[in-house]
XYZ file of N, CA, C and O in Angstrom:
504
model
N 7.863 -67.023 -29.834
C 7.894 -65.804 -30.287
C 8.864 -65.304 -31.023
O 9.760 -64.866 -30.370
N 8.897 -65.024 -32.536
C 10.345 -64.611 -33.273
C 10.131 -63.190 -33.274
O 8.993 -62.723 -33.802
N 11.155 -62.367 -33.120
C 10.991 -61.027 -33.209
C 12.520 -60.757 -34.164
O 13.530 -61.225 -33.725
N 12.360 -59.867 -34.863
C 13.094 -59.716 -36.175
C 14.205 -58.568 -35.132
O 13.972 -57.701 -34.415
N 15.449 -58.477 -35.267
C 16.459 -57.957 -34.652
C 16.618 -56.278 -34.789
O 16.418 -55.627 -34.019
N 15.796 -55.931 -36.069
C 15.554 -54.500 -36.440
C 14.484 -53.881 -35.302
O 14.613 -53.153 -34.900
N 13.348 -54.829 -35.482
C 12.129 -54.502 -34.414
C 12.886 -54.433 -33.016
O 12.589 -53.829 -31.947
N 13.664 -55.616 -32.648
C 14.158 -55.550 -31.249
C 15.037 -54.478 -31.132
O 15.235 -53.702 -29.739
N 15.867 -54.015 -31.597
C 16.936 -52.711 -31.613
C 15.805 -51.572 -31.657
O 16.085 -50.573 -30.792
N 14.783 -51.388 -32.546
C 13.718 -50.652 -32.395
C 12.979 -50.146 -30.915
O 13.127 -49.215 -30.540
N 12.751 -51.607 -30.688
C 12.092 -51.405 -29.272
C 13.164 -51.012 -27.994
O 12.527 -50.434 -27.074
N 14.289 -51.666 -28.159
C 15.360 -51.131 -27.206
C 15.510 -49.590 -27.040
O 15.678 -49.072 -26.336
N 15.484 -48.915 -28.296
C 16.324 -47.587 -28.630
C 14.790 -47.019 -27.940
O 15.144 -46.170 -27.187
N 13.599 -47.410 -28.216
C 12.481 -46.602 -27.674
C 12.615 -47.025 -26.032
O 12.449 -46.148 -25.420
N 12.767 -48.320 -25.665
C 12.935 -48.328 -24.300
C 13.949 -47.440 -23.615
O 13.712 -46.843 -22.288
N 14.977 -47.369 -24.046
C 16.237 -46.453 -23.668
C 15.781 -44.966 -23.548
O 16.242 -44.175 -22.165
N 15.143 -44.638 -24.705
C 14.591 -42.950 -24.883
C 13.509 -42.739 -23.824
O 13.514 -42.239 -22.948
N 12.700 -43.892 -23.492
C 12.078 -43.737 -22.420
C 12.312 -43.504 -20.932
O 12.052 -42.716 -20.083
N 13.459 -44.871 -20.952
C 14.138 -44.717 -19.663
C 14.801 -43.299 -19.455
O 14.807 -42.888 -18.161
N 15.374 -42.706 -20.341
C 16.190 -41.804 -20.162
C 15.300 -40.141 -19.904
O 15.287 -39.335 -19.165
N 14.142 -40.320 -20.722
C 13.073 -39.326 -20.241
C 12.496 -39.508 -18.847
O 12.297 -38.519 -18.328
N 12.322 -40.696 -18.404
C 11.833 -41.024 -16.757
C 13.075 -40.742 -16.009
O 12.698 -39.797 -14.922
N 14.029 -41.014 -16.335
C 15.332 -40.263 -15.268
C 15.444 -38.853 -15.317
O 15.385 -38.099 -14.251
N 15.190 -38.049 -16.523
C 15.270 -36.725 -16.572
C 13.985 -36.192 -15.794
O 14.047 -35.200 -15.049
N 12.698 -36.550 -16.170
C 11.804 -36.136 -15.258
C 11.773 -36.227 -13.927
O 11.351 -35.351 -12.865
N 12.559 -37.317 -13.568
C 12.671 -37.672 -11.819
C 14.030 -36.710 -11.452
O 13.668 -36.048 -10.129
N 14.682 -36.166 -12.099
C 15.739 -35.528 -11.919
C 15.063 -33.730 -11.795
O 14.976 -33.063 -10.942
N 14.105 -33.686 -12.404
C 13.324 -32.204 -12.732
C 12.491 -32.276 -11.444
O 12.423 -31.297 -10.987
N 11.764 -33.146 -11.169
C 11.015 -33.333 -10.025
C 11.769 -33.139 -8.827
O 11.158 -32.684 -7.734
N 12.926 -33.832 -8.777
C 13.757 -33.593 -7.310
C 14.005 -32.072 -7.316
O 13.924 -31.447 -6.247
N 14.758 -31.391 -8.570
C 14.914 -30.057 -8.700
C 13.571 -29.225 -8.341
O 14.212 -28.057 -7.333
N 12.605 -29.811 -8.626
C 11.307 -28.710 -8.229
C 11.143 -28.776 -6.748
O 10.704 -27.485 -6.326
N 11.225 -30.090 -6.314
C 10.886 -30.477 -4.914
C 12.063 -29.482 -3.913
O 11.895 -28.610 -3.165
N 13.221 -29.355 -4.105
C 14.304 -28.602 -3.678
C 13.883 -27.195 -3.754
O 14.230 -26.472 -2.718
N 13.771 -26.711 -4.680
C 13.329 -25.076 -5.261
C 11.791 -24.597 -4.306
O 12.067 -23.676 -3.955
N 10.832 -25.802 -4.396
C 9.900 -25.545 -3.752
C 10.098 -25.610 -1.885
O 9.618 -24.523 -1.194
N 11.088 -26.217 -1.453
C 11.366 -26.338 0.067
C 11.916 -25.057 0.306
O 11.994 -24.236 1.122
N 12.977 -24.671 -0.731
C 13.731 -23.134 -0.532
C 12.727 -22.264 -0.661
O 12.504 -21.371 0.307
N 12.045 -22.164 -1.646
C 10.683 -21.075 -1.781
C 9.879 -20.868 -0.510
O 9.744 -19.891 0.089
N 9.498 -22.028 0.134
C 8.706 -22.306 1.348
C 9.284 -21.752 2.200
O 8.855 -21.149 3.283
N 10.644 -22.246 2.518
C 11.560 -21.607 3.568
C 11.956 -20.202 3.773
O 11.913 -19.320 4.589
N 11.971 -19.540 2.406
C 12.061 -17.900 2.255
C 10.740 -17.361 2.457
O 10.498 -16.512 3.379
N 9.760 -18.127 2.353
C 8.297 -17.255 2.458
C 8.154 -17.300 3.896
O 7.577 -16.583 4.725
N 8.390 -18.668 4.594
C 8.104 -18.906 5.944
C 9.042 -17.697 6.751
O 8.717 -17.142 7.506
N 10.356 -17.493 6.318
C 11.283 -16.612 6.862
C 10.469 -15.341 6.766
O 10.441 -14.615 8.074
N 10.107 -14.784 5.991
C 9.652 -13.270 5.361
C 8.260 -13.394 6.142
O 7.973 -12.296 6.839
N 7.464 -14.242 6.362
C 6.119 -14.279 7.102
C 6.472 -14.095 8.719
O 5.808 -13.470 9.269
N 7.487 -14.884 8.929
C 7.767 -14.941 10.234
C 8.383 -13.437 10.816
O 8.038 -12.852 11.915
N 9.385 -12.801 9.738
C 9.636 -11.412 10.099
C 8.746 -10.656 10.143
O 8.620 -9.781 11.206
N 8.022 -10.715 9.093
C 6.530 -9.643 9.411
C 5.844 -9.919 10.608
O 5.237 -8.635 11.015
N 5.475 -11.090 10.794
C 4.855 -11.144 12.040
C 5.545 -10.926 13.053
O 4.715 -10.169 14.252
N 7.149 -10.845 13.345
C 7.497 -10.258 14.454
C 7.516 -8.881 14.608
O 7.362 -7.858 15.335
N 7.757 -8.269 13.526
C 7.410 -6.649 12.863
C 6.089 -6.226 13.298
O 6.052 -5.093 13.797
N 5.211 -7.011 13.170
C 3.741 -6.485 13.426
C 3.321 -6.562 15.115
O 3.033 -5.538 15.526
N 4.133 -7.651 15.772
C 4.099 -7.819 17.271
C 4.795 -6.649 17.838
O 4.408 -5.886 19.191
N 5.911 -6.333 17.525
C 6.619 -5.131 17.777
C 5.947 -3.993 17.522
O 5.644 -3.085 18.791
N 5.244 -3.370 16.497
C 4.476 -2.479 16.573
C 3.240 -2.330 17.441
O 3.046 -1.401 18.232
N 2.640 -3.681 17.627
C 1.761 -3.568 18.778
C 2.215 -3.124 20.358
O 1.653 -2.632 20.662
N 3.254 -4.000 20.571
C 3.830 -3.842 21.748
C 4.233 -2.539 21.773
O 4.169 -1.434 22.905
N 4.694 -1.619 21.094
C 5.249 -0.350 20.935
C 4.139 0.659 20.874
O 4.001 1.711 21.951
N 2.983 0.598 20.427
C 1.598 1.291 20.553
C 0.935 1.222 21.814
O 0.734 1.824 22.689
N 1.102 -0.196 22.441
C 0.804 -0.617 23.732
C 1.710 0.428 24.860
O 0.873 0.977 25.650
N 2.865 0.096 24.498
C 4.005 1.066 25.504
C 3.750 2.606 25.374
O 3.618 2.921 26.550
N 3.798 2.877 24.245
C 3.219 4.443 23.972
C 1.672 4.944 24.708
O 1.911 5.955 25.433
N 0.759 4.062 24.488
C -0.424 4.253 25.330
C -0.175 4.396 26.659
O -0.978 5.180 27.175
N 0.366 3.230 27.117
C 0.721 3.848 28.813
C 1.598 4.980 29.105
O 1.223 5.471 30.150
N 2.682 4.884 28.230
C 3.588 6.522 28.356
C 2.407 7.677 28.367
O 2.483 8.390 29.377
N 1.741 7.788 27.526
C 0.910 8.688 27.301
C -0.178 9.017 28.413
O -0.303 10.000 28.833
N -0.661 8.015 28.935
C -1.565 7.846 30.109
C -1.004 8.246 31.188
O -1.343 9.118 32.123
N 0.263 7.895 31.682
C 1.184 8.626 32.577
C 1.690 9.921 32.349
O 1.298 10.552 33.649
N 1.894 10.298 31.231
C 2.268 11.659 31.141
C 0.630 12.891 31.379
O 1.217 13.856 31.984
N -0.353 12.367 31.181
C -1.499 13.083 31.231
C -1.625 12.818 32.523
O -2.066 14.013 33.097
N -1.697 12.075 33.353
C -1.798 12.058 34.746
C -0.739 12.872 35.497
O -1.040 13.755 36.272
N 0.338 12.916 35.136
C 1.500 13.621 35.531
C 1.353 15.003 35.021
O 1.197 16.357 35.950
N 0.884 15.490 33.853
C 0.373 16.915 33.725
C -0.539 17.545 34.592
O -0.817 18.535 34.879
N -1.414 16.605 34.848
C -2.933 16.989 35.932
C -2.294 17.229 37.150
O -2.637 18.234 37.548
N -1.531 16.438 37.596
C -1.036 16.412 38.898
C -0.353 17.693 39.000
O -0.298 18.577 39.753
N 0.683 18.172 38.244
C 1.758 19.438 37.842
C 0.427 20.406 37.833
O 0.879 21.474 38.271
N -0.630 20.447 37.123
C -1.604 21.500 36.841
C -2.214 21.824 38.330
O -2.446 23.111 38.397
N -2.406 20.793 38.694
C -3.124 21.025 40.014
C -2.110 21.617 41.174
O -2.673 22.381 41.680
N -0.577 21.244 41.056
C 0.126 21.823 42.027
C 0.644 23.082 41.626
O 0.696 23.930 42.393
N 0.261 23.654 40.424
C 0.684 24.947 39.689
C -0.917 25.827 40.424
O -0.171 27.078 40.826
N -1.955 25.311 40.311
C -2.618 25.981 41.034
C -2.787 26.391 42.141
O -3.143 27.266 42.347
N -2.477 25.505 42.683
C -2.698 25.544 44.428
C -1.124 26.544 44.620
O -1.444 27.348 45.561
N -0.210 26.267 44.225
C 0.994 27.037 44.528
C 0.481 28.621 43.914
O 1.018 29.417 44.684
N -0.169 28.968 43.035
C -0.320 30.223 42.365
C -1.065 30.841 43.380
O -1.134 32.172 43.874
N -2.508 30.190 44.069
C -3.120 30.715 44.905
C -2.634 30.770 46.441
O -2.688 31.881 46.879
N -1.692 29.982 46.723
C -0.912 30.229 47.713
C -0.173 31.512 47.673
O -0.168 32.549 48.322
N 0.593 31.642 46.316
C 1.437 32.948 46.060
C 0.711 34.079 46.259
O 1.295 35.152 46.550
N -0.524 33.863 45.742
C -1.670 35.174 45.408
C -1.536 35.599 47.050
O -1.797 36.920 47.580
N -2.177 34.600 47.554
C -2.533 34.934 49.044
C -1.443 35.768 49.952
O -1.854 36.689 50.566
N -0.141 35.007 49.837
C 0.783 35.662 50.748
C 1.278 37.065 49.991
O 1.395 37.896 50.625
N 1.125 37.214 48.926
C 1.242 38.701 48.222
C 0.329 39.456 48.745
O 0.625 40.638 49.281
N -0.911 39.320 48.961
C -1.825 39.792 49.553
C -1.966 40.559 50.846
O -2.031 41.528 51.664
N -1.293 39.314 51.613
C -0.816 39.538 53.166
C -0.059 40.533 53.496
O -0.143 41.237 54.205
N 1.106 40.261 52.294
C 2.138 40.885 52.659
C 1.904 42.602 52.210
O 2.267 43.282 52.980
N 1.037 42.795 51.154
C 0.578 44.021 50.655
C -0.102 44.874 51.817
O -0.045 45.835 52.234
N -1.026 44.032 52.432
C -1.927 44.481 53.568
C -1.151 44.786 54.957
O -0.926 45.726 55.508
N 0.134 43.820 54.950
C 1.098 44.047 56.247
C 1.918 45.402 55.941
O 2.080 46.272 56.737
N 2.262 45.734 54.814
C 3.109 46.820 54.388
C 2.481 48.138 54.149
O 2.676 49.070 53.757
N 1.021 48.104 54.109
C 0.369 48.935 53.639
C 0.369 49.486 52.248
O -0.269 50.814 51.783
N 0.559 48.371 51.222
C 0.130 49.060 49.889
C -1.292 48.732 48.969
O -1.263 49.099 48.047
N -1.796 48.210 49.955
C -3.570 48.136 49.564
C -4.056 49.133 49.944
O -5.586 49.286 49.955
N -3.802 50.361 50.299
C -4.551 51.548 50.965
C -4.840 52.064 49.612
O -4.612 52.305 48.680
N -6.043 52.790 49.584
C -6.800 53.288 48.597
C -6.233 54.619 47.734
O -6.305 55.360 47.030
N -5.331 55.020 49.057
C -4.621 56.494 48.785
C -3.628 56.232 47.997
O -3.163 57.178 47.216
N -2.998 55.055 47.966
C -1.743 54.588 46.925
C -2.271 54.884 45.430
O -1.638 55.370 44.509
N -3.840 54.416 45.325
C -4.093 54.560 43.909
C -4.146 56.093 43.372
O -3.899 56.484 42.166
N -4.694 56.722 44.577
C -4.816 58.065 44.059
C -3.475 58.758 43.792
O -3.229 59.747 42.921
N -2.481 58.468 44.892
C -0.788 58.922 44.463
C -0.558 58.439 43.089
O 0.280 59.130 42.409
N -0.960 57.105 42.586
C -0.154 57.071 41.446
C -0.489 57.674 40.383
O 0.005 58.240 39.312
N -2.079 58.197 40.286
C -2.456 58.682 39.075
C -1.969 60.189 39.369
O -1.557 60.954 38.392
N -1.793 60.811 40.850
C -1.004 62.104 40.964
C 0.688 62.189 40.252
O 0.753 63.031 39.750
N 0.899 60.833 40.287
C 2.535 61.094 40.031
C 2.680 61.032 38.391
O 3.746 61.776 38.170
N 1.642 60.491 37.780
C 1.480 60.481 36.357
C 1.329 61.728 35.820
O 1.782 62.311 35.171
N 0.675 62.786 36.710
C -0.054 64.110 36.354
C 0.884 65.188 36.729
O 0.510 66.365 36.763
N 2.206 65.162 37.509
C 2.537 65.911 38.237
C 3.453 67.234 37.313
O 3.870 66.801 36.220
N 2.916 68.159 37.691
C 4.019 69.140 36.561
C 5.342 69.094 36.793
O 6.195 69.823 36.198
N 6.003 69.001 38.312
C 7.172 69.077 38.370
C 7.916 67.868 38.222
O 9.111 67.389 38.486
N 7.192 67.074 37.578
C 8.048 65.866 37.158
C 9.290 65.999 36.453
O 9.163 66.759 35.171
N 10.343 65.558 36.334
C 11.739 65.800 35.669
C 11.306 65.148 33.912
O 10.938 64.174 34.381
N 11.745 66.132 33.314
C 11.526 65.580 31.874
C 13.025 64.824 31.385
O 13.968 65.277 31.812
N 12.478 63.609 31.125
C 13.860 62.777 30.150
C 14.313 63.507 29.169
O 13.390 64.288 28.210
N 15.829 63.698 29.134
C 16.328 64.507 28.158
C 16.373 63.421 26.725
O 17.063 62.382 26.651
N 16.410 64.049 25.754
C 16.197 63.555 24.435
C 17.704 64.214 23.698
O 17.767 65.174 23.713
N 18.283 63.108 22.952
C 19.412 63.671 22.583
C 19.924 62.715 21.762
O 20.128 62.286 20.861
C-alpha cells in the first residue's frame, strides 16, 4: 500500500504528539502518586499523633481517678482520726477540770459575781 509522504509526516507528527502526551501523563501520574503517598504519610502521622494524645488523656484521666480515690480515702481516714483525737482531748479536758475542781457549780456563780462586782477596777480611758 502506498502512503503519501505528506500523510506519513502528518501521521508521524500525530504519533509523536500522542507519545509526548502519554509521557507527560505518566509523569503527572508519578507525581500524583508521590504526592498521594506524602499526603497519606502526613495524615497517618497526624492520626497517630492524635491517637497518642487521646491515649495520653485517657491514661491521665484513669490516673487522676485513682489519685482522687486515694485522696478521698485518706481524707476519710484523717477525719476519723481527728474525731477520735477531739473526743479524747475533750475527755481529758473534762478529767482535768474535774481533778482541779473547775467543774464545780459554784464557779459559774462566781463568774457572774465577777462581772457585776462594784469594786472592780475601771479601765482608764485616755
